Short mmCIF file of C-alpha atoms in Angstrom, two decimals:
data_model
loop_
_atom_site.label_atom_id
_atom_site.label_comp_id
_atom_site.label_asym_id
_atom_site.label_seq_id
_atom_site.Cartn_x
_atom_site.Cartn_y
_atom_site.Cartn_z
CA UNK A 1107 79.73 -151.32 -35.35
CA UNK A 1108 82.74 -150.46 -33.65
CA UNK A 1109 82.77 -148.27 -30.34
CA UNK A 1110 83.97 -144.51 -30.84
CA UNK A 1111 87.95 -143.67 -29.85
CA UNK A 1112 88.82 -143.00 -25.98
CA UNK A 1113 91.86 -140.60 -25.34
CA UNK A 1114 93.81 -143.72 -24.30
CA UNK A 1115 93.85 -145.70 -27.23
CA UNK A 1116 94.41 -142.86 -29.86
CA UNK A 1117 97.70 -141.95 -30.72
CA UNK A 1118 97.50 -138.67 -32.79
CA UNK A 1119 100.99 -139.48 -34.22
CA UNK A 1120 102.25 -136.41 -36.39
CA UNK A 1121 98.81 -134.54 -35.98
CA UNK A 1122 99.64 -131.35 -34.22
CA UNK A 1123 96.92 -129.65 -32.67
CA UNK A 1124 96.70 -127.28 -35.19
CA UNK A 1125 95.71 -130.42 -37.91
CA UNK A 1126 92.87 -131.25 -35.33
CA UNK A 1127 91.35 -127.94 -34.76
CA UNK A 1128 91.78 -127.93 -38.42
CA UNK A 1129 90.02 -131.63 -38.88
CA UNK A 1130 86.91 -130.76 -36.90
CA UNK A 1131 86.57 -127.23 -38.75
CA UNK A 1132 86.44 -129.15 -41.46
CA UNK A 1133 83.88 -131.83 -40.26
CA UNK A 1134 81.71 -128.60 -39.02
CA UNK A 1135 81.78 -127.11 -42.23
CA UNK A 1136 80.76 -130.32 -44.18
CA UNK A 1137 77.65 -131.10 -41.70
CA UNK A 1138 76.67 -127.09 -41.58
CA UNK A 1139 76.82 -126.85 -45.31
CA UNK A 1140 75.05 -129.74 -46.00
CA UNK A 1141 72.27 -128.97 -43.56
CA UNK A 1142 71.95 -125.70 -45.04
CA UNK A 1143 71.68 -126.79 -48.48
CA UNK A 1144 69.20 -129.78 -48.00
CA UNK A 1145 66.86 -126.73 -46.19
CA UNK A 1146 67.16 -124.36 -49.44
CA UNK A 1147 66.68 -127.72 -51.86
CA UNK A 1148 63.38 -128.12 -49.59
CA UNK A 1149 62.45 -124.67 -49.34
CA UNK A 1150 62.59 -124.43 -53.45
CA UNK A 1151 65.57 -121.79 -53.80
CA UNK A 1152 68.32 -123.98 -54.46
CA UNK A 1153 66.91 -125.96 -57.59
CA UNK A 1154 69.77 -128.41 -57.90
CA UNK A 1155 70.21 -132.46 -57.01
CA UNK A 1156 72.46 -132.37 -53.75
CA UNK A 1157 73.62 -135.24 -52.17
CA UNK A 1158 74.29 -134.79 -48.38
CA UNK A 1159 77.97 -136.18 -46.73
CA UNK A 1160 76.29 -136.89 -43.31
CA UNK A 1161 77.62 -139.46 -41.76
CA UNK A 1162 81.14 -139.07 -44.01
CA UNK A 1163 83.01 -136.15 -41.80
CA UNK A 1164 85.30 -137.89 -40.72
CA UNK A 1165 86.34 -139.71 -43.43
CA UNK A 1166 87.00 -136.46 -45.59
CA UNK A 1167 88.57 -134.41 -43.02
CA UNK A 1168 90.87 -137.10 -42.44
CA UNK A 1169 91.33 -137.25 -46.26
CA UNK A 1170 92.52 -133.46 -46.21
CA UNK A 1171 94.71 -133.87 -43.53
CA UNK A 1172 96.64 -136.77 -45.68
CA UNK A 1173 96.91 -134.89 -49.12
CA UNK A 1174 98.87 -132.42 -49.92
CA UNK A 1175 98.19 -129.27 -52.18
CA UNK A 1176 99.65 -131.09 -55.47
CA UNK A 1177 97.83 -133.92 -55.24
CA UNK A 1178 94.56 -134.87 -57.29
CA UNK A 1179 91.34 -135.81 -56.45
CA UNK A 1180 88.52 -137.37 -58.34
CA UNK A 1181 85.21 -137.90 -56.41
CA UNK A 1182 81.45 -138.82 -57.12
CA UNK A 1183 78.43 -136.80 -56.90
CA UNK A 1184 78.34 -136.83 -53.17
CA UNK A 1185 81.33 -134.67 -53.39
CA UNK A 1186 80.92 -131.69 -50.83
CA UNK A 1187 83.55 -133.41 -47.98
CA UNK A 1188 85.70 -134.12 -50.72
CA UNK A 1189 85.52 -130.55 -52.26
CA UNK A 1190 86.07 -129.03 -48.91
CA UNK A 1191 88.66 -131.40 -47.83
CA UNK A 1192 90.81 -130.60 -50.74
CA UNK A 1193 90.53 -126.52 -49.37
CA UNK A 1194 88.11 -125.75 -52.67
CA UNK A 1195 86.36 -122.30 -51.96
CA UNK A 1196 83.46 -122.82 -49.84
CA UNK A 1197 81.88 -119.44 -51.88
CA UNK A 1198 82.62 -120.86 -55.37
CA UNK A 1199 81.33 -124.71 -54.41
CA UNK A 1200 77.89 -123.33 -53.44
CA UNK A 1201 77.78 -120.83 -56.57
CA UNK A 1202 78.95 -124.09 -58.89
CA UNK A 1203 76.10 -125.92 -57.07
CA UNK A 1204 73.33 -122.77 -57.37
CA UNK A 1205 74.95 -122.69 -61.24
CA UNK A 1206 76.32 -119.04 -61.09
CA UNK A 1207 78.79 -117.76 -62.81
CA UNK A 1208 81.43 -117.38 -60.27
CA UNK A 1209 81.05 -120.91 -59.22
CA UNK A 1210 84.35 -123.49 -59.53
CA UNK A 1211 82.91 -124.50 -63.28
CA UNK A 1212 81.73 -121.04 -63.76
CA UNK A 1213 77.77 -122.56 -63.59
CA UNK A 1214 78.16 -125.07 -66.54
CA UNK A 1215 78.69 -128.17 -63.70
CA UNK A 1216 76.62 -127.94 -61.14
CA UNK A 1217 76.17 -130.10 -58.10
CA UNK A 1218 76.97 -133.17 -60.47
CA UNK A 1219 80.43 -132.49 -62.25
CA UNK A 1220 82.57 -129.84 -59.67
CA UNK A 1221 85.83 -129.03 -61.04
CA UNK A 1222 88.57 -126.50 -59.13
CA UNK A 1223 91.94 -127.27 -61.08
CA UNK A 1224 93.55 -124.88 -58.41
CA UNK A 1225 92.57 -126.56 -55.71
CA UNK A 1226 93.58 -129.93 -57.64
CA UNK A 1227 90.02 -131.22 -57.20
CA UNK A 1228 89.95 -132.35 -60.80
CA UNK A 1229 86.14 -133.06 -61.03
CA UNK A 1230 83.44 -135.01 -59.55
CA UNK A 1231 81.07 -137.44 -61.77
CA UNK A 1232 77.64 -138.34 -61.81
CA UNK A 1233 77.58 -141.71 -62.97
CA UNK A 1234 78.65 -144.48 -59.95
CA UNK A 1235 81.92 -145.55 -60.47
CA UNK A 1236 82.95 -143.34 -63.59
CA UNK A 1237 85.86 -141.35 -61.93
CA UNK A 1238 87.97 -144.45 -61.52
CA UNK A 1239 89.22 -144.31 -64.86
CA UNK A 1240 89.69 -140.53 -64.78
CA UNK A 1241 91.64 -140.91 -61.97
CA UNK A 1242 93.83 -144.23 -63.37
CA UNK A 1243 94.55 -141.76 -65.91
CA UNK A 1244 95.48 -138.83 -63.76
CA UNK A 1245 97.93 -141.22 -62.40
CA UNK A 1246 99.29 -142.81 -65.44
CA UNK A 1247 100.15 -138.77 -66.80
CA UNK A 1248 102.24 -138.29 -63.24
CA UNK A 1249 103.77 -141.38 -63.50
CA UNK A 1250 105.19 -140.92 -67.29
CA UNK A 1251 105.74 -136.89 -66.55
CA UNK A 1252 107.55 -138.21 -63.22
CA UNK A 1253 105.59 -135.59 -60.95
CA UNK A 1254 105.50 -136.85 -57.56
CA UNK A 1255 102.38 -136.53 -56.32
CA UNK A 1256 99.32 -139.05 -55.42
CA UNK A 1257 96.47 -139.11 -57.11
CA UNK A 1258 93.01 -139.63 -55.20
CA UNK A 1259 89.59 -141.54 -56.32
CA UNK A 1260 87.31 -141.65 -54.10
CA UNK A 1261 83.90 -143.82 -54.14
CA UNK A 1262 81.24 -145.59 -52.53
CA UNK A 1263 80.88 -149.01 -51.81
CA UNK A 1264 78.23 -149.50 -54.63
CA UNK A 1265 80.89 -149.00 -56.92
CA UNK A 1266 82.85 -152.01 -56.47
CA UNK A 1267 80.20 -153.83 -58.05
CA UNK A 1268 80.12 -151.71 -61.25
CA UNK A 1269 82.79 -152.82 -64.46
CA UNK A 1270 84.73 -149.40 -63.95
CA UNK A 1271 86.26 -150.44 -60.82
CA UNK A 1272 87.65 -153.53 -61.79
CA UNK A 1273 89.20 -152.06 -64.94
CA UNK A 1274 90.18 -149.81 -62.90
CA UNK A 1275 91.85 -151.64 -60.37
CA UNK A 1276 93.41 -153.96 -62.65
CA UNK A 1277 95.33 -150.89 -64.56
CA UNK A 1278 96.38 -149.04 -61.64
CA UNK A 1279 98.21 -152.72 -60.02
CA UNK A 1280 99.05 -153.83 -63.05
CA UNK A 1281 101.19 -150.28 -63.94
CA UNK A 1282 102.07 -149.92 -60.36
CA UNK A 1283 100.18 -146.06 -60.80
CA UNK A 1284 100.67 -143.58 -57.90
CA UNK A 1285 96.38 -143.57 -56.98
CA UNK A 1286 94.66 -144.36 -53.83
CA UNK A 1287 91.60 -145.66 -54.13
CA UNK A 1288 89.61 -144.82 -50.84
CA UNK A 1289 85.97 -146.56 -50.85
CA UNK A 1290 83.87 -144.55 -47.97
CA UNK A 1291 81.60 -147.38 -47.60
CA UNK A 1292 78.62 -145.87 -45.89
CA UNK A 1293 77.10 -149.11 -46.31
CA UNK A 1294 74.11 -148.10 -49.14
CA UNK A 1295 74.19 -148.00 -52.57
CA UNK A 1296 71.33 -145.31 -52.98
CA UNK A 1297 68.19 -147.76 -51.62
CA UNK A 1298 70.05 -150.68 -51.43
CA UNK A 1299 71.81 -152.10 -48.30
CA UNK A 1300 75.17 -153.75 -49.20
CA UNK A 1301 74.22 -157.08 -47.80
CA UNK A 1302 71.67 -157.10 -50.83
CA UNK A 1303 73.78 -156.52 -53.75
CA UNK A 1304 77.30 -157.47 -53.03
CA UNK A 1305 77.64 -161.65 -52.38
CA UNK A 1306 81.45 -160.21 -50.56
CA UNK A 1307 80.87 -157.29 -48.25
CA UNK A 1308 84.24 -157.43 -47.24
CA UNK A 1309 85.58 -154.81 -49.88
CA UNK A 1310 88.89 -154.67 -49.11
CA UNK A 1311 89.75 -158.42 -49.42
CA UNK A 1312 87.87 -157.74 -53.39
CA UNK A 1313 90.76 -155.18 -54.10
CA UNK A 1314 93.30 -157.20 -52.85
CA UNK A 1315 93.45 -159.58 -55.27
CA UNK A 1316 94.76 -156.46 -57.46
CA UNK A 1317 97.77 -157.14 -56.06
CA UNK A 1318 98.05 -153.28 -54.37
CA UNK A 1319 98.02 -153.14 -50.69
CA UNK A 1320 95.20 -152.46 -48.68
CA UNK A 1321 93.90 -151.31 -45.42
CA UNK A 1322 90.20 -151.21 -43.48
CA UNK A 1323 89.86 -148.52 -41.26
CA UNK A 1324 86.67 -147.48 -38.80
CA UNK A 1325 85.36 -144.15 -41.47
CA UNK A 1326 84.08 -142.86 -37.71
CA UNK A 1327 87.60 -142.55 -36.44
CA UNK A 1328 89.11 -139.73 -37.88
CA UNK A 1329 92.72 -140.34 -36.46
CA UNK A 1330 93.03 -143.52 -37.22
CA UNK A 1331 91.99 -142.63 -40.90
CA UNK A 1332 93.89 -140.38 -41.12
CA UNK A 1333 97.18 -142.31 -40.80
CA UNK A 1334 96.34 -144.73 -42.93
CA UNK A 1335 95.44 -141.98 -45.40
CA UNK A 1336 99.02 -140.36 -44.74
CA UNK A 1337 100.56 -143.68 -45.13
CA UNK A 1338 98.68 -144.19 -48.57
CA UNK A 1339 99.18 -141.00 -50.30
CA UNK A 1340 102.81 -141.04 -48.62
CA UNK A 1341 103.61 -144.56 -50.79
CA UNK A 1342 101.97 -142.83 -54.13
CA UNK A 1343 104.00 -140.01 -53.86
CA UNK A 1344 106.91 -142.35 -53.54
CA UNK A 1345 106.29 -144.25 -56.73
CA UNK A 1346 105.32 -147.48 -54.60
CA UNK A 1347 102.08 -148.12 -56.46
CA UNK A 1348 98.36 -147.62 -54.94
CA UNK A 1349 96.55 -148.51 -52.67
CA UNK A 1350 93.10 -149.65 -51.54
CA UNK A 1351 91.16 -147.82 -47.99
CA UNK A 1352 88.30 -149.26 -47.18
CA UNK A 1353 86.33 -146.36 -44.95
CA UNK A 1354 83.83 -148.12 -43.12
CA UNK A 1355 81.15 -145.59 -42.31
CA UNK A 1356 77.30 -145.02 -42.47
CA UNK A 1357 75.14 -142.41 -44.27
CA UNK A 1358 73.08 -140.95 -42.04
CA UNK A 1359 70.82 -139.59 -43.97
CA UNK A 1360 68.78 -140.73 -47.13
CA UNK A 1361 70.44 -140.97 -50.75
CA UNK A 1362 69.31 -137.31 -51.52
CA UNK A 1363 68.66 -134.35 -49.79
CA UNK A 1364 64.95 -134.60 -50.51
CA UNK A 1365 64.73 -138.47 -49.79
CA UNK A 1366 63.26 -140.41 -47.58
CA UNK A 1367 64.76 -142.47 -45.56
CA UNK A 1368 62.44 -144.59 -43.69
CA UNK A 1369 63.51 -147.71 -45.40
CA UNK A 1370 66.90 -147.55 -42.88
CA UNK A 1371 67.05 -149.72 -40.29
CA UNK A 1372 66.07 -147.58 -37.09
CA UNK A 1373 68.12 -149.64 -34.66
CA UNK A 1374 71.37 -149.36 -37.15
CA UNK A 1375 71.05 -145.44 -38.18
CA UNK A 1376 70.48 -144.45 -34.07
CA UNK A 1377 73.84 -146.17 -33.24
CA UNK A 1378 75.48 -144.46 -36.07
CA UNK A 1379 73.88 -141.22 -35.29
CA UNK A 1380 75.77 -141.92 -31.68
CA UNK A 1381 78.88 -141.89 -33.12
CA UNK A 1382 78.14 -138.14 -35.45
CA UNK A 1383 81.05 -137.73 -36.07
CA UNK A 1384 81.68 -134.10 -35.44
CA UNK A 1385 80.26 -134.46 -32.51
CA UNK A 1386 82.15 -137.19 -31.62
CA UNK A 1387 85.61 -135.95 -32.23
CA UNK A 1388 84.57 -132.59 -30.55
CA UNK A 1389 83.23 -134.63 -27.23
CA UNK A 1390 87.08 -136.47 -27.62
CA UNK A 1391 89.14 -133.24 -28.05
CA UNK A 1392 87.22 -132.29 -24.67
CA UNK A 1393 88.11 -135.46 -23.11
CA UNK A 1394 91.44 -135.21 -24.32
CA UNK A 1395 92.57 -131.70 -22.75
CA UNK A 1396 93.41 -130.77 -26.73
CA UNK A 1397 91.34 -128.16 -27.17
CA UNK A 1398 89.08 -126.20 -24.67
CA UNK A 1399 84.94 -125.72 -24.85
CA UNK A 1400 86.14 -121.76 -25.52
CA UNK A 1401 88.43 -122.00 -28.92
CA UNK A 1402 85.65 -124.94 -30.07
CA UNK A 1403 82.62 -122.23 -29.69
CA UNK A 1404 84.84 -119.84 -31.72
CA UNK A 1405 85.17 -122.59 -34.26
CA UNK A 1406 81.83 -122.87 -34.53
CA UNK A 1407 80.89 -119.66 -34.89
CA UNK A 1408 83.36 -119.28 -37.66
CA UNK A 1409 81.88 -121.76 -39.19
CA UNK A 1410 78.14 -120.97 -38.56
CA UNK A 1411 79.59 -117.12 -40.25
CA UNK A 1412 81.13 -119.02 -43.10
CA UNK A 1413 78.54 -120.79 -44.44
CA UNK A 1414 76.06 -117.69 -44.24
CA UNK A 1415 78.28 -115.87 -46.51
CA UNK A 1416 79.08 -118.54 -48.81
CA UNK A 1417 75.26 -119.08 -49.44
CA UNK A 1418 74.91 -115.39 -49.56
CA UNK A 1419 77.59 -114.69 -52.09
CA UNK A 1420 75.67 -117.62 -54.61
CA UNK A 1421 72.77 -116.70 -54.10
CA UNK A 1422 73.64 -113.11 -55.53
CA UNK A 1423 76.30 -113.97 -57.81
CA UNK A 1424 75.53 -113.66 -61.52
CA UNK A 1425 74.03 -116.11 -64.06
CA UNK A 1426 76.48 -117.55 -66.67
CA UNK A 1427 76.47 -115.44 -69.82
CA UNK A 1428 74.75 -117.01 -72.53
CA UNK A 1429 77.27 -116.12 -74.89
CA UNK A 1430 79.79 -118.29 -73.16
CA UNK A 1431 77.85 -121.75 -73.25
CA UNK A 1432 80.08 -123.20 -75.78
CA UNK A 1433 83.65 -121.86 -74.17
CA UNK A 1434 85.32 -124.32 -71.48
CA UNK A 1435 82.49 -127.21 -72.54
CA UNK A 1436 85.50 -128.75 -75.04
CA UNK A 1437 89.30 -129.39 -75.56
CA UNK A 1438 91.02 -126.30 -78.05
CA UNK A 1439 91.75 -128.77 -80.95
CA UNK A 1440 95.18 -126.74 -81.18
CA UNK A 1441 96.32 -128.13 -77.25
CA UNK A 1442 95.10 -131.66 -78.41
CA UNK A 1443 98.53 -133.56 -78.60
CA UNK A 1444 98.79 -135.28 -82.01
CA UNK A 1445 101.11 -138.39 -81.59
#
């Protein structure tokens, strides 16, 4: 595991303050969220599958900073960084995940299958590996339309071993399809350690024999991520095909919210929780004379106020109507293009 940034050998590039205030809002929102929902999953109000993003701050922040409002995402079940990356409504993600009405799928998605079309943050997928093709195809409709925008899929690492992602893969290089494919490898497919069920852990060198190009970047470096993020999304946008990010992190938590995780390594998940990375990037904006301990606090209290009021607002906001189970669920025939 690689050591945590120093001020001297980051170079923020065309991050203005602004972006990084903005990047560890983001980060604090993702960890207080989650926290807050695995403690109303435990305490029996929330009665919903949640996966927690601990351990993936960084990444996602980092991911928000790089895309811009018209492009797409498509993300798994562990979709909360992603959500909030993409500037979803923190209210309507925790009514979608509570199943209220006012919630981004008006209740009928849940935790599993978010969906914000005005956000762009197309949907999210339960099954490992399934929103590869949904987001080939994403791409595929820009590309013949000739909208130029990038299209996002993101995953974990145990999906480069499922069928999907090499069909995947092989479509998007093969069309040259504006997607970026960012893998936020926190090193477990659910139970399983990587070193167990992949015979290459080295992902990146897997999709680059897809002929797109491909990076590696340290998942607890948000800078760094960033820019290759930028760059990624940057060559979609510009018709230049997609591109691979390998996000080398580590989940710091168990595969649910109500999991144990006692099977991790102690040694391994103590130096990850080291590098937190909220925490982290907070101690470096510190070190770095970018922001002061003052405008952080306020952050955090913003934050802290946020997330009451988002878990408020669900947990008062309506059922669906019953009347309405049917409506949204499938295409209007009449919209269904014929030829």
């Amino acid at each position: 595991m690689t050591q945590s940034p120093t001020t001297e050998q980051v170079d923020v590039g065309d991050l203005s303050t602004d972006d990084l205030r903005e990047m560890y809002k983001t980060m604090r929102l993702i960890t207080v969220t989650g926290e807050r929902a695995v403690v109303e999953v435990k305490a029996g109000r929330l009665k919903s599958a949640f996966y927690p993003v601990r351990g993936l701050e960084g990444s996602c922040a980092a991911l928000g900073s790089a895309m811009r409002p018209e492009d797409q995402i498509v993300s798994t079940y562990r979709s909360l960084g992603d959500a909030l990356a993409k500037r979803s409504s923190l209210r309507r993600i925790i009514a979608e995940i509570y199943g209220k009405a006012d919630g981004t799928s008006k209740g009928k998605g849940g935790a599993m299958h978010l969906h914000d079309q005005e956000a762009g943050f197309i949907t999210s997928t339960g099954v490992v590996g399934a929103g590869l093709p949904i987001a080939v195809g994403l791409a595929l409709a820009a590309s013949i339309r000739g909208e130029k925008r990038a299209v996002v899929a993101t995953f974990g690492d145990g999906s480069t071993s499922i069928g999907a992602w090499h069909e995947a893969m092989n479509l998007a290089g093969l069309w040259k399809l504006p997607v970026v494919f960012v893998c936020q490898n926190n090193q477990w497919a659910e139970h399983t350690p990587i070193d167990e069920y992949a015979a290459v852990t080295d992902l990146e060198s897997r999709a680059r024999a897809y002929g797109m190009t491909t990076a590696k970047v340290d998942g607890f470096d948000p800078i760094r991520t960033a820019r290759v993020l930028s760059e990624a999304t940057a060559r979609a946008r510009a018709g230049e095909g997609p591109s691979f990010v390998e996000v080398v992190t580590y989940r710091l938590t168990g595969h649910s919210g109500s999991s144990d995780y006692s099977y991790m390594p102690k040694d391994q998940l103590a130096a990850a929780t080291e590098r937190d990375p909220a925490p982290a990037f907070r101690r470096w904006l510190l070190d770095a004379e970018i922001v002061d301990e003052t405008a952080l606090e306020e952050i955090d209290k913003q934050v802290a106020a946020e997330v009451d009021d988002a878990f408020e607002f669900a947990q008062n906001a309506p059922q669906p109507n019953a009347s309405e189970r049917y409506t949204d669920v499938f295409a209007d025939e009449r919209q269904v293009p014929k030829s």
